[in-house]
Coordinates of C-alpha atoms and ligand atoms in Angstrom, one line a residue:
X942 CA 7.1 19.5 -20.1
X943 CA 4.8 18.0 -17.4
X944 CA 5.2 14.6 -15.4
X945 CA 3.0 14.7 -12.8
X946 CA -0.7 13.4 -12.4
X947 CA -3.7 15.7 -12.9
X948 CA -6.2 14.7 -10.3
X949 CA -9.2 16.1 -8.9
X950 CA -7.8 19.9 -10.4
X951 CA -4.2 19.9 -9.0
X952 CA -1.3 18.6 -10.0
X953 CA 0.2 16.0 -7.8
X954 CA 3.0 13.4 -7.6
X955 CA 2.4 9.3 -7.8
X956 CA 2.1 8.0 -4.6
X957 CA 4.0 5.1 -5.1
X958 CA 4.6 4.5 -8.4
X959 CA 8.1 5.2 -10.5
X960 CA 8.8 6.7 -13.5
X961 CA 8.2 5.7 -17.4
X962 CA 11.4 7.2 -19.8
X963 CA 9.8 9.1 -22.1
X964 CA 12.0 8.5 -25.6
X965 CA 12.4 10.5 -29.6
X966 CA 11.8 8.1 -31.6
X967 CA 14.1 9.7 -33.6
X968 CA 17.0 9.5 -32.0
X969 CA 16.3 6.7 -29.2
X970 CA 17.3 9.5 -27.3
X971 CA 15.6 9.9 -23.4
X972 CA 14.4 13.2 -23.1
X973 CA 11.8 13.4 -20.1
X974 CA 10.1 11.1 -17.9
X975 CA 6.7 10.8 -17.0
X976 CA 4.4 9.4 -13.3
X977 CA 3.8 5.9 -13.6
X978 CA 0.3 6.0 -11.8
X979 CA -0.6 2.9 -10.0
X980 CA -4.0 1.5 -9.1
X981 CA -3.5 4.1 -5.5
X982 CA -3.6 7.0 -8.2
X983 CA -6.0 5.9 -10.1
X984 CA -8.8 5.2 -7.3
X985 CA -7.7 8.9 -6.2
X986 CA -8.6 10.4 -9.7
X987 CA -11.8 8.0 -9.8
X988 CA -13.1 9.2 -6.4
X989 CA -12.5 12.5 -8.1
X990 CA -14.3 12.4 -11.1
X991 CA -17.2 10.6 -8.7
X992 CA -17.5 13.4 -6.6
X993 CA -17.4 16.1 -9.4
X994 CA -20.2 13.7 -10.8
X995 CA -22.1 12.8 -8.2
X996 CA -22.2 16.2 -6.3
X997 CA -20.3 19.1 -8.7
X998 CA -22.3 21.1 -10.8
X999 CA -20.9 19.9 -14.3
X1000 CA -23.7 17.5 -15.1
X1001 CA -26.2 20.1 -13.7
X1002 CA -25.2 23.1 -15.9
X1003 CA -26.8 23.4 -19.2
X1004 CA -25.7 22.2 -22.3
X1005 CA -24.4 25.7 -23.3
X1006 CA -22.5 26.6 -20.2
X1007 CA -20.5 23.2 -20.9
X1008 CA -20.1 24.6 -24.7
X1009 CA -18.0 27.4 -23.2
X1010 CA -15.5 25.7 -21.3
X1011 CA -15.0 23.4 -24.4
X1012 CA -15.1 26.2 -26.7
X1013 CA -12.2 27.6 -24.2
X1014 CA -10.3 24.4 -24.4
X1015 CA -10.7 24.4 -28.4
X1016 CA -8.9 28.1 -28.2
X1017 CA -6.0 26.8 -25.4
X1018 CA -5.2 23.6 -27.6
X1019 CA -5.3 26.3 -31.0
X1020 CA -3.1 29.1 -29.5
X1021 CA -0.4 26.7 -28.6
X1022 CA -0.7 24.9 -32.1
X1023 CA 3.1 25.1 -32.9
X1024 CA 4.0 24.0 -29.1
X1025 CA 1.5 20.9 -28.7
X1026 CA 2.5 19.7 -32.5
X1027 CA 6.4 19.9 -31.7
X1028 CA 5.6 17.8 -27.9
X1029 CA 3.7 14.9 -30.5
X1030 CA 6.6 14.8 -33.1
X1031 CA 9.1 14.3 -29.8
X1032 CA 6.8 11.5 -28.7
X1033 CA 5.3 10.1 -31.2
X1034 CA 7.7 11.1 -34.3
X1035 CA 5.2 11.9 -36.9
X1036 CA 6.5 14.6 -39.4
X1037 CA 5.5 18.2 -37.9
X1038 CA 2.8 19.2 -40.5
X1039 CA 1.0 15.7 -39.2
X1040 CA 1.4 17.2 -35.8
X1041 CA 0.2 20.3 -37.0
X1042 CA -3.1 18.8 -38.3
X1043 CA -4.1 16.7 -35.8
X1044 CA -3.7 19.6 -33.6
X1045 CA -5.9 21.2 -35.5
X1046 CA -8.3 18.7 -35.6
X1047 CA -8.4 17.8 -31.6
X1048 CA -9.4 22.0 -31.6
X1049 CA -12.3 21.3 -34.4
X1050 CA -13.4 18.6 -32.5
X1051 CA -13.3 20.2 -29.2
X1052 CA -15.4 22.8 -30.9
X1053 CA -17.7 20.7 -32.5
X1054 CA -19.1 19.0 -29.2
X1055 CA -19.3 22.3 -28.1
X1056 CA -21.5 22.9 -30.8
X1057 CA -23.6 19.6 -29.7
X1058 CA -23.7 20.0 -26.2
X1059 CA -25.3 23.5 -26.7
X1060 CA -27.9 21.6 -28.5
X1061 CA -28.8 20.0 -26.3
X1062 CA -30.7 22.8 -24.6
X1063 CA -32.5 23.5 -27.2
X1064 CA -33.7 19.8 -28.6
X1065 CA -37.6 19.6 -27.7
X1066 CA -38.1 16.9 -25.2
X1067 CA -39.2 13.4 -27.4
X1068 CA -42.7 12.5 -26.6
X1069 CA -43.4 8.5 -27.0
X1070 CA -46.9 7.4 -28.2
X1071 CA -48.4 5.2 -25.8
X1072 CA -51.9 3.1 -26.5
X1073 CA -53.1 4.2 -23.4
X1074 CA -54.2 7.5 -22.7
X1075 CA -54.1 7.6 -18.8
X1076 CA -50.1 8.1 -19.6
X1077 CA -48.1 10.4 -21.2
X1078 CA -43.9 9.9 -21.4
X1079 CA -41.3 11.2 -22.4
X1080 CA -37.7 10.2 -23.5
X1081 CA -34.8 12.0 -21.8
X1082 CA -30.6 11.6 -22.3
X1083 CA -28.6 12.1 -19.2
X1084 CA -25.0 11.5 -18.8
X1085 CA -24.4 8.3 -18.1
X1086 CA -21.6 9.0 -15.4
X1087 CA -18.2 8.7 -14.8
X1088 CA -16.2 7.3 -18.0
X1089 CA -12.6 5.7 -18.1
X1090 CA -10.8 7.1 -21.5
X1091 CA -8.1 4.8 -22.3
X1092 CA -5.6 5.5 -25.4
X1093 CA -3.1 4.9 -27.9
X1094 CA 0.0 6.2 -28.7
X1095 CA -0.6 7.0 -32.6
X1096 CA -2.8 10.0 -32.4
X1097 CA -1.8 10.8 -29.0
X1098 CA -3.5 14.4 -28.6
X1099 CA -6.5 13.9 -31.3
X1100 CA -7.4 10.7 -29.6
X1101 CA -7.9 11.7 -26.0
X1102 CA -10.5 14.8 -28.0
X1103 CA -12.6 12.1 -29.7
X1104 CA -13.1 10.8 -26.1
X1105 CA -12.6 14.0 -23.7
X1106 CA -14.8 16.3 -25.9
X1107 CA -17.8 14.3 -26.5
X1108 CA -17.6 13.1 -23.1
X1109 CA -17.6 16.4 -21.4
X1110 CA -20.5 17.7 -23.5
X1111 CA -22.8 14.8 -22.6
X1112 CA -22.1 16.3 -19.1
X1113 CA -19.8 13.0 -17.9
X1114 CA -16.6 13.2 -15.5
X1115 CA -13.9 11.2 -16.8
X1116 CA -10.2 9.8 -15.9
X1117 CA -7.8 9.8 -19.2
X1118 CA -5.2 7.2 -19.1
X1119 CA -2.6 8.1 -22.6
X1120 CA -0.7 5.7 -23.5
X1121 CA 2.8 4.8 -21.6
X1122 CA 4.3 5.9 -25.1
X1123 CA 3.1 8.8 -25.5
X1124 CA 1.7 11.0 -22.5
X1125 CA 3.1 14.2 -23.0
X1126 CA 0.4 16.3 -24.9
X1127 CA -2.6 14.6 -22.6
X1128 CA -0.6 16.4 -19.6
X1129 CA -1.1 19.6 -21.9
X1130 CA -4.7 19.0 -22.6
X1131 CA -5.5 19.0 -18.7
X1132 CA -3.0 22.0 -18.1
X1133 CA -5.6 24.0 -20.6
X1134 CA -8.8 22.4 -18.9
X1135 CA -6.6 23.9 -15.8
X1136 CA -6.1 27.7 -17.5
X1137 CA -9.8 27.5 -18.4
X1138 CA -10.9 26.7 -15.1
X1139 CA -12.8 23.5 -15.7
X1140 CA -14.5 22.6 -12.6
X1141 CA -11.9 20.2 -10.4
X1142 CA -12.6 16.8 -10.4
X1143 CA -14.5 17.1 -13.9
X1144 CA -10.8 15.7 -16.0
X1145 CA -8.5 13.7 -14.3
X1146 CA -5.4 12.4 -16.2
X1147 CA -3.3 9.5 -15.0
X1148 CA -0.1 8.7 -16.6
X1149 CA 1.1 4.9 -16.7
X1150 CA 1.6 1.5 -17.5
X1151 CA -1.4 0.0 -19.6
X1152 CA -0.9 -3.7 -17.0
X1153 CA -1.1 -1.1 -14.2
X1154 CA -2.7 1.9 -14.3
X1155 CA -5.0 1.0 -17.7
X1156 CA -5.9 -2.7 -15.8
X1157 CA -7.0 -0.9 -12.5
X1158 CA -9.2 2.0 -14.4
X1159 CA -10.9 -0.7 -16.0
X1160 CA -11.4 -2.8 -12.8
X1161 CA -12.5 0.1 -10.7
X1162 CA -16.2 -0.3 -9.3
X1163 CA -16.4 3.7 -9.6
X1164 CA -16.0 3.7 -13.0
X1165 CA -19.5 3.9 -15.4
X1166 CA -17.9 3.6 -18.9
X1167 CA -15.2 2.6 -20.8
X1168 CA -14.5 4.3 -23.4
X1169 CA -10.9 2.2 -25.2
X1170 CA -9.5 2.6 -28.4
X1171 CA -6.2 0.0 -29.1
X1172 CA -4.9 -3.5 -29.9
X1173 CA -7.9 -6.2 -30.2
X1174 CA -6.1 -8.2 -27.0
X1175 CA -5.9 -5.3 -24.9
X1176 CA -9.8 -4.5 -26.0
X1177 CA -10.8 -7.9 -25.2
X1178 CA -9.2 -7.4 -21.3
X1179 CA -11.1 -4.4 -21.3
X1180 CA -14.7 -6.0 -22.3
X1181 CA -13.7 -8.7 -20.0
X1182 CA -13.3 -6.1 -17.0
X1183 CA -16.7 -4.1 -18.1
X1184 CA -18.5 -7.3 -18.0
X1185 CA -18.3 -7.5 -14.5
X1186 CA -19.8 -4.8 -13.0
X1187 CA -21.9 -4.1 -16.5
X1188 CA -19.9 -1.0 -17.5
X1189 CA -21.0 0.6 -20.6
X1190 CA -18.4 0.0 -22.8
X1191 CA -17.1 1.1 -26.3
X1192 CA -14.2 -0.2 -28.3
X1193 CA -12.1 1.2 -31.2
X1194 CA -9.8 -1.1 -32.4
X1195 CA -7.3 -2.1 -35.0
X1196 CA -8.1 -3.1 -38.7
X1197 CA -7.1 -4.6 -42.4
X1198 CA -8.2 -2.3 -44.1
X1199 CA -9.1 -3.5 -47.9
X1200 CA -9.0 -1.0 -50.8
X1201 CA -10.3 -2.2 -54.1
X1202 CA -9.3 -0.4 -57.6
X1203 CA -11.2 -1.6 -60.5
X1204 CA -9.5 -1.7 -64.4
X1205 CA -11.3 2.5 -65.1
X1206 CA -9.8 4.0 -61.6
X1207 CA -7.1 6.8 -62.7
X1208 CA -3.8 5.1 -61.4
X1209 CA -1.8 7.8 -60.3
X1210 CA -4.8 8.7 -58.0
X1211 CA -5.1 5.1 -56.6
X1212 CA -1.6 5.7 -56.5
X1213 CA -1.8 8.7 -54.3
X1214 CA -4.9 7.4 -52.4
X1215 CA -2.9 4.4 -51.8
X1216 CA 0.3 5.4 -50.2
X1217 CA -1.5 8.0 -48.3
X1218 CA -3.6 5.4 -47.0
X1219 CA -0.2 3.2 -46.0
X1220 CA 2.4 5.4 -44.9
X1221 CA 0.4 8.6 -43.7
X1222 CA 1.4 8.5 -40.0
X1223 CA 3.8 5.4 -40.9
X1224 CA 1.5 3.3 -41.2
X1225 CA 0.5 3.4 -37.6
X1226 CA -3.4 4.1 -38.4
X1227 CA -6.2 1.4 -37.4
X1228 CA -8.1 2.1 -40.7
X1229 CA -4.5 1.9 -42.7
X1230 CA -5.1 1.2 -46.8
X1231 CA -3.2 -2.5 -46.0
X1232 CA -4.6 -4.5 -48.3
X1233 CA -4.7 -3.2 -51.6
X1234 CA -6.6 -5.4 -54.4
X1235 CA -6.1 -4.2 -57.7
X1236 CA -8.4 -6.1 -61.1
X1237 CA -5.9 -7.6 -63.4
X1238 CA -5.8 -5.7 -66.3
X1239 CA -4.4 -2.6 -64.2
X1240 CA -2.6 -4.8 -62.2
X1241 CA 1.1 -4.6 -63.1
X1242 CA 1.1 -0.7 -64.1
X1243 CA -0.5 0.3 -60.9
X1244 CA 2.3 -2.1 -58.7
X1245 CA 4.9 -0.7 -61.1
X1246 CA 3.7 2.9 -60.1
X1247 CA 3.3 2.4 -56.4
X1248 CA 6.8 0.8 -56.6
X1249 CA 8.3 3.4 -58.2
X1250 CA 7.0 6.0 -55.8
X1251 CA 6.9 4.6 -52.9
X1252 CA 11.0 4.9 -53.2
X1253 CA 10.4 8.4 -53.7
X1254 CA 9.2 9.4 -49.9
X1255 CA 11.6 11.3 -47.7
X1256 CA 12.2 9.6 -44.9
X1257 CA 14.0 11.1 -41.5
X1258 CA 13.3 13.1 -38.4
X1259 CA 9.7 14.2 -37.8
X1260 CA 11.1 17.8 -37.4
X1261 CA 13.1 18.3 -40.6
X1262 CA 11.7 20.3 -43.5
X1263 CA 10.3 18.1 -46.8
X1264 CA 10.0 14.6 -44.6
X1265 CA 7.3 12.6 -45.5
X1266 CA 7.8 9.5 -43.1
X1267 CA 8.8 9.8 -39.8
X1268 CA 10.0 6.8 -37.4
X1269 CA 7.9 4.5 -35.9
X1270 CA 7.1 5.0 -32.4
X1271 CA 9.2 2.6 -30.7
X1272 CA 12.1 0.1 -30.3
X1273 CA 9.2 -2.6 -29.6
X1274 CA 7.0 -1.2 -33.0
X1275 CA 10.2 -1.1 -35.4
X1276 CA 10.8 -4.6 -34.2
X1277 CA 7.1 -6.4 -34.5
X1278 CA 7.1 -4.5 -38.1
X1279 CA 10.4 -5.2 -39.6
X1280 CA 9.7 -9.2 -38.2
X1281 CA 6.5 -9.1 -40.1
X1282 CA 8.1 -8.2 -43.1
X1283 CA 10.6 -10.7 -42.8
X1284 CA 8.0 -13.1 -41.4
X1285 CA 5.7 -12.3 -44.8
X1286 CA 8.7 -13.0 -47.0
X1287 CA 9.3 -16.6 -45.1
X1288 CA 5.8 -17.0 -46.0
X1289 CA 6.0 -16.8 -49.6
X1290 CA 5.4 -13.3 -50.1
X1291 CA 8.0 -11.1 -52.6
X1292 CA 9.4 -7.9 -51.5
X1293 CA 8.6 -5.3 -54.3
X1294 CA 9.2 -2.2 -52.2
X1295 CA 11.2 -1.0 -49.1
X1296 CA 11.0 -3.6 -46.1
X1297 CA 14.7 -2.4 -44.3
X1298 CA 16.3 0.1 -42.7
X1299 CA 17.4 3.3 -44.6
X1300 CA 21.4 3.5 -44.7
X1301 CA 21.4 6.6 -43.8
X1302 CA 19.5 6.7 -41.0
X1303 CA 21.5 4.1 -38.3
X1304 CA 19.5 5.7 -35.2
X1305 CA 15.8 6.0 -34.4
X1306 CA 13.4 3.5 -35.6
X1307 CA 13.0 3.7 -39.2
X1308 CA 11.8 1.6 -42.2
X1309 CA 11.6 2.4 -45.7
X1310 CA 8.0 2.0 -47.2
X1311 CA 7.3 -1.3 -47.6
X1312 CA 5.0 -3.3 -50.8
X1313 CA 4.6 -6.9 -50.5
X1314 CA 3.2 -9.0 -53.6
X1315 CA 2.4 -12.6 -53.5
X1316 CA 1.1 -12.7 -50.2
X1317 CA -0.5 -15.9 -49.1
X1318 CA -3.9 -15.3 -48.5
X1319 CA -3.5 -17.5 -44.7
X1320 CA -0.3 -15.4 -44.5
X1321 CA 0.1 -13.2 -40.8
X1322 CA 0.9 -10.4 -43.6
X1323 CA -2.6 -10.5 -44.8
X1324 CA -4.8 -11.8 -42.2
X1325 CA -3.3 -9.6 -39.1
X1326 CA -2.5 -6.2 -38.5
X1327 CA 1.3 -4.7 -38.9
X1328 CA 0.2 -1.5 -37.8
X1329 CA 3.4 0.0 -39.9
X1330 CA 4.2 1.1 -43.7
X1331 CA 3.7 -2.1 -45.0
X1332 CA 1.2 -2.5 -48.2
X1333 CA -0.2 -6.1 -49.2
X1334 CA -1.1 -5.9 -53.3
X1335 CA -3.0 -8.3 -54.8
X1336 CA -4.6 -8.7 -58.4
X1337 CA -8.2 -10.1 -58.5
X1338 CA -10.7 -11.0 -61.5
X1339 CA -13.8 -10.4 -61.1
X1340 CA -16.4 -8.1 -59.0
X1341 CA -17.0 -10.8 -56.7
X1342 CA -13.6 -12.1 -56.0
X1343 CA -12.7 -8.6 -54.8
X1344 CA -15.8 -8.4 -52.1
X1345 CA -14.9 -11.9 -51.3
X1346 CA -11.1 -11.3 -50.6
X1347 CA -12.0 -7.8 -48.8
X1348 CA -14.4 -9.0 -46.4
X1349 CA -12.6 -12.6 -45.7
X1350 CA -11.2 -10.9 -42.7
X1351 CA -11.7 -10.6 -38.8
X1352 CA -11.7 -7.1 -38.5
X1353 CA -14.2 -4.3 -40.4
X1354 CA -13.2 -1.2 -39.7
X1355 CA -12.7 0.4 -42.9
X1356 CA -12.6 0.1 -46.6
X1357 CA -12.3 1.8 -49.9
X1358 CA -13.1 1.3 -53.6
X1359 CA -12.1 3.4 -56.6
X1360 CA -13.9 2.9 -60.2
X1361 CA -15.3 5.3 -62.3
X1362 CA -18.4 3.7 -62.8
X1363 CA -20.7 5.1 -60.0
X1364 CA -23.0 2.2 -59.6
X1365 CA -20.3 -0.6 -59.1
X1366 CA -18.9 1.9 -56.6
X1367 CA -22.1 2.3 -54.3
X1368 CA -22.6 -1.2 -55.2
X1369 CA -19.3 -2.6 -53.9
X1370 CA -19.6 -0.3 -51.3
X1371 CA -23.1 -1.7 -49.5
X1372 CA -21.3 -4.9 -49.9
X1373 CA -18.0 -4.3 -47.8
X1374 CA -18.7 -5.2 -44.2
X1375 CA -17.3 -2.1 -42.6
X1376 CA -17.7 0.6 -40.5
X1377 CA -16.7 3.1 -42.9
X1378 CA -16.5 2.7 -46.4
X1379 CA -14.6 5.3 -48.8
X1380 CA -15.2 5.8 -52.6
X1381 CA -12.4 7.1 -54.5
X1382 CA -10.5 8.3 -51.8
X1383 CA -9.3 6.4 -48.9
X1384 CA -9.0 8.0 -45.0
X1385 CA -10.0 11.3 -45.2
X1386 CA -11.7 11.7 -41.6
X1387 CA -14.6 14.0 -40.4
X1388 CA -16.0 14.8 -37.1
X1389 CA -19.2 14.9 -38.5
X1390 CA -19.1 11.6 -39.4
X1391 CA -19.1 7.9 -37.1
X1392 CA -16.1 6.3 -36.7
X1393 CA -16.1 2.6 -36.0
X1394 CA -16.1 -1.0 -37.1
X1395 CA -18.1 -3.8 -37.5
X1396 CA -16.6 -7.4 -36.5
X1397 CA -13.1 -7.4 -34.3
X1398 CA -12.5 -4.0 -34.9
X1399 CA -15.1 -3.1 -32.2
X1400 CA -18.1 -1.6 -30.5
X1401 CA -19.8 1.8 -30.6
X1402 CA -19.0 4.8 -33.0
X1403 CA -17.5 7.6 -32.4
X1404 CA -17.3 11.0 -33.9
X1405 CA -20.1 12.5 -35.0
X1406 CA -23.4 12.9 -32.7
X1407 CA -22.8 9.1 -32.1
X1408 CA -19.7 10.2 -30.4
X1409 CA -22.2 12.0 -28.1
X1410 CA -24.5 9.3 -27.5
X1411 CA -21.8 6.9 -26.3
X1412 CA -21.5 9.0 -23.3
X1413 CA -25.8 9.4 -22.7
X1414 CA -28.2 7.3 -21.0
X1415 CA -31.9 7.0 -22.1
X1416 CA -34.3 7.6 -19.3
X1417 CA -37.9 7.4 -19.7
X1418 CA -39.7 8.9 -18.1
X1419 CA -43.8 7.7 -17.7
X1420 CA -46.4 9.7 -16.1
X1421 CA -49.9 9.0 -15.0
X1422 CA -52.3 11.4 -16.1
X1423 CA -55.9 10.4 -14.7
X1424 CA -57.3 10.7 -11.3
X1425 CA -58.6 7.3 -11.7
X1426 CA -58.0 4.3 -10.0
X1427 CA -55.1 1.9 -11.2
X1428 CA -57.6 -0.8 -10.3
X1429 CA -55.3 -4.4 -9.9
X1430 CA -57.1 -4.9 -6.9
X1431 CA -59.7 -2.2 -6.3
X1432 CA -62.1 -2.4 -9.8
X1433 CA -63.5 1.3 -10.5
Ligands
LIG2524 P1 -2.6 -1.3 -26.9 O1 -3.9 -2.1 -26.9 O2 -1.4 -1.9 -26.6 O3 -2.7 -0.1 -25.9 C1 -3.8 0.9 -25.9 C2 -4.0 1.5 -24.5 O4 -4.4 0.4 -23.7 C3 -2.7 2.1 -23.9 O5 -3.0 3.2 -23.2 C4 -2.2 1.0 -23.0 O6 -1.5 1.5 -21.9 C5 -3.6 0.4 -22.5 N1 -3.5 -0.9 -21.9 C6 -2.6 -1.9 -22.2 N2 -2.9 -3.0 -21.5 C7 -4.0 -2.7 -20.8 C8 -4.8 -3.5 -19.9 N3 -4.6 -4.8 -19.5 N4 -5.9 -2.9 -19.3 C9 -6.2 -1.6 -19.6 N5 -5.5 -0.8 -20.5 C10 -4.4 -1.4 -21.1 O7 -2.6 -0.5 -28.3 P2 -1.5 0.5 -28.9 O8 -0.3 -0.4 -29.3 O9 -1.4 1.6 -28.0 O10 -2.3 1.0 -30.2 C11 -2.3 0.4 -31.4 C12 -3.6 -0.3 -31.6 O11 -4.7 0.6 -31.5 C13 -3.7 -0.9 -33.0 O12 -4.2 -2.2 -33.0 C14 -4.7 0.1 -33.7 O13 -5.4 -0.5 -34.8 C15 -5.6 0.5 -32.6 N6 -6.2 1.8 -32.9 C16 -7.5 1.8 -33.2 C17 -8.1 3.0 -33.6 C18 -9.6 3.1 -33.9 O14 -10.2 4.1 -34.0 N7 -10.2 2.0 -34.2 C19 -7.4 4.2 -33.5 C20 -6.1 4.2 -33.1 C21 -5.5 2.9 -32.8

């Protein structure tokens, strides 16, 4: 296990900063500790990334050259599958086969830019129409620079792909900061840009505090983009810090996610789709099923179902055989989610489901899977995100009460409907204002595909070739194509 900085291609100790415990969720135990860089460190891995930027020959190569290194990156993260998933279920505590497939997925997606940035070689140059024929131009993309990656702690190795790969492929240099929870696989990721020989300079990765080493990536003058994903506060310091020096900046943040099931949906899918949607990942998912809304008539069988097997998900350490729910990530998460349950009930709401501690499990920072009914619609528990295994389920009436209750919200990241009548379905659907919008399923998750919201939940998509584009300028560039005089002050 790593704990020291990655910066301009060698591995190197904090300056002056301390050291961040590094704890299993599991079993509170402290098993490592990582750099905590300070603002020192990160200027060094900025002026890095500049140099490798501003000089190196990353954003010079073609599109296909850059392919290969990320195609090599794709085939390090793969052949140490097993490895990298066990590092996240220490850090993070997810259940192993969760590890195991968003391993899988950081490959895929490391392979999938490669796919874009090659491309990019081969995309014939856009010509604009002008009205006047003593011009031609042309519209070209060009990295747009040096980019700041900063991170959460609930997909630790699958969110620093969504930003490192597309970022890479556009031809960008870029600083990582993980998050202070949960560094250990980012190390990883820049030991395999290492083994693959990634120009130095090109992927720096600072370890640290988020009020330290985060605040001072986001402040630094040599920095181009921001690329953030994380709590709406922390996103709203980091659009603060962009704004002044005009950084391009993009934000993925957190959600309360609506999913509607009209009277025809199959219940034990919605069911299924439902406490996927809640206690995949525990919860800990910014597009997390959180609100369910259910039309009367199927109202109290669907509850009674969801109830019923909610109580049947094994709960316990991320690395044991058959466990379905793993602990939350930290002290400081098992306490902001167990007080909003409790804070829900002082509300008004009814505990149907879960909401404590499992008996058996006196160590590591569990809760059981958690349904709340009766929640008051200017209740915390439905308005603001719990970011845990916590379900809201609420019975509406008619079509428009449901769009009304799922888009009376601050945040748009995602929602779902199920019915099996296709044309309320696609009509409901245009009518939520999110970013992504699933019918009869809820989360599955493509690169392909943008990522994003609308409203608080943030700016930009990701994912997809829009993942590419939020690390590309546009350049035009305008010739003059006649011998002729321009003529302001000379008249031909
Ligand atoms: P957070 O905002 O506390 O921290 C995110 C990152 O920001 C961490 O790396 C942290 O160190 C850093 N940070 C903290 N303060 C900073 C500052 N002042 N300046 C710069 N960086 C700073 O969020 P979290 O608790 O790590 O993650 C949970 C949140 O992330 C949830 O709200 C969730 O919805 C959101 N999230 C969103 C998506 C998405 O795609 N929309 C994906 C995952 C998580």
């Amino acid at each position: 296990m790593r704990n020291d900085l990655f910066i301009d291609g060698i591995w190197v100790k904090s300056e002056k900063g301390g050291t961040i415990d590094v704890v299993n969720p599991a079993t509170e135990e402290v098993f490592h500790q990582v750099a905590a860089g300070t603002a020192d460190d990160v200027d060094a891995a900025v002026r890095a990334a500049r140099k490798a930027f501003d000089q190196g020959e990353w954003p010079r190569m073609s599109g296909s050259q850059r392919g290969q290194y990320l195609r090599a990156i794709a085939e390090g993260i793969r052949n140490r599958l097993s490895e990298l998933a066990r590092l996240e279920v220490l850090d993070n505590g997810k259940p192993l086969p969760e590890a195991e497939w968003d391993i899988g997925d950081a490959a895929g997606c490391f392979d999938f830019y490669a796919s874009l940035a090659e491309q990019l070689d081969n995309k014939p140059e856009e010509q604009i129409e002008l009205p006047d024929d003593r011009f031609t131009s042309k519209v070209v993309k060009e990295p747009v620079g040096v980019a700041g990656a900063i991170i959460p702690w609930n997909y630790p190795l699958l969110m620093a792909a969504w930003k490192v790969a597309p970022a890479l492929a556009a031809g960008c240099t870029m600083v990582l900061k993980p998050s202070e929870l949960t560094s250990l696989t980012a190390l990883e990721l820049a030991a395999i840009a290492e083994e693959v020989g990634l120009p130095r300079g090109v992927l720096n990765v600072v370890t640290g505090l988020g009020s330290e080493a985060g605040q001072a990536l986001t402040d630094h003058p040599g920095i181009d983009k921001l690329a953030f994903t994380g709590s709406v506060p922390t996103g709203s310091k980091v659009m603060a810090a962009a704004a002044r020096d005009i950084k391009r900046v993009s934000l993925e943040l957190g959600g309360k996610s609506p999913f509607v099931v009209f009277e025809d949906a199959d219940v034990e899918q919605a069911v299924e789709w439902i406490m996927f949607g809640i206690f995949w990942n525990q919860g800990q998912v910014c597009s997390a099923t959180s609100r369910v809304l259910v039309e009367q008539g199927l109202y109290e069988k669907l509850l009674s179902r969801l109830v019923e097997e909610s109580g049947k998900i094994t709960i316990g350490n991320g690395m044991d055989k058959g466990i379905l729910l793993g602990p939350l990530v930290s002290a400081k998460q098992h306490k902001q989610v167990t007080d909003a349950v409790e804070a829900a009930t002082q509300s008004g709401a009814t505990l149907a489901a879960g909401g404590r501690r499992p008996d058996a499990l006196q160590e590591g920072y569990y809760i059981e899977p958690t349904v709340l009914t009766d929640v008051p619609l200017e209740s915390a528990a439905w308005t603001e995100e719990i970011f845990g295994p916590v379900v809201c389920v609420r019975p509406f009436a008619t079509e428009a009460e449901a769009i009304a209750l799922a888009n009376d919200s601050r945040f748009g990241l995602a929602a779902a409907v199920m019915t099996k009548d296709d044309a309320r379905g696609e009509r409901v659907a245009s009518a939520l204002r999110a970013g992504i919008v699933w019918i009869n399923c809820s989360q599955p998750t493509f690169t392909e595909a943008p990522w994003g919201g609308y409203k608080q939940s943030g700016i930009g998509r990701e994912l997809g070739r829009w993942g590419l584009e939020n690390y590309l300028e546009t350049k035009q560039v305008t010739k003059y194509v006649t011998e002729a005089r321009w003529g302001w002050y000379i008249k031909n």
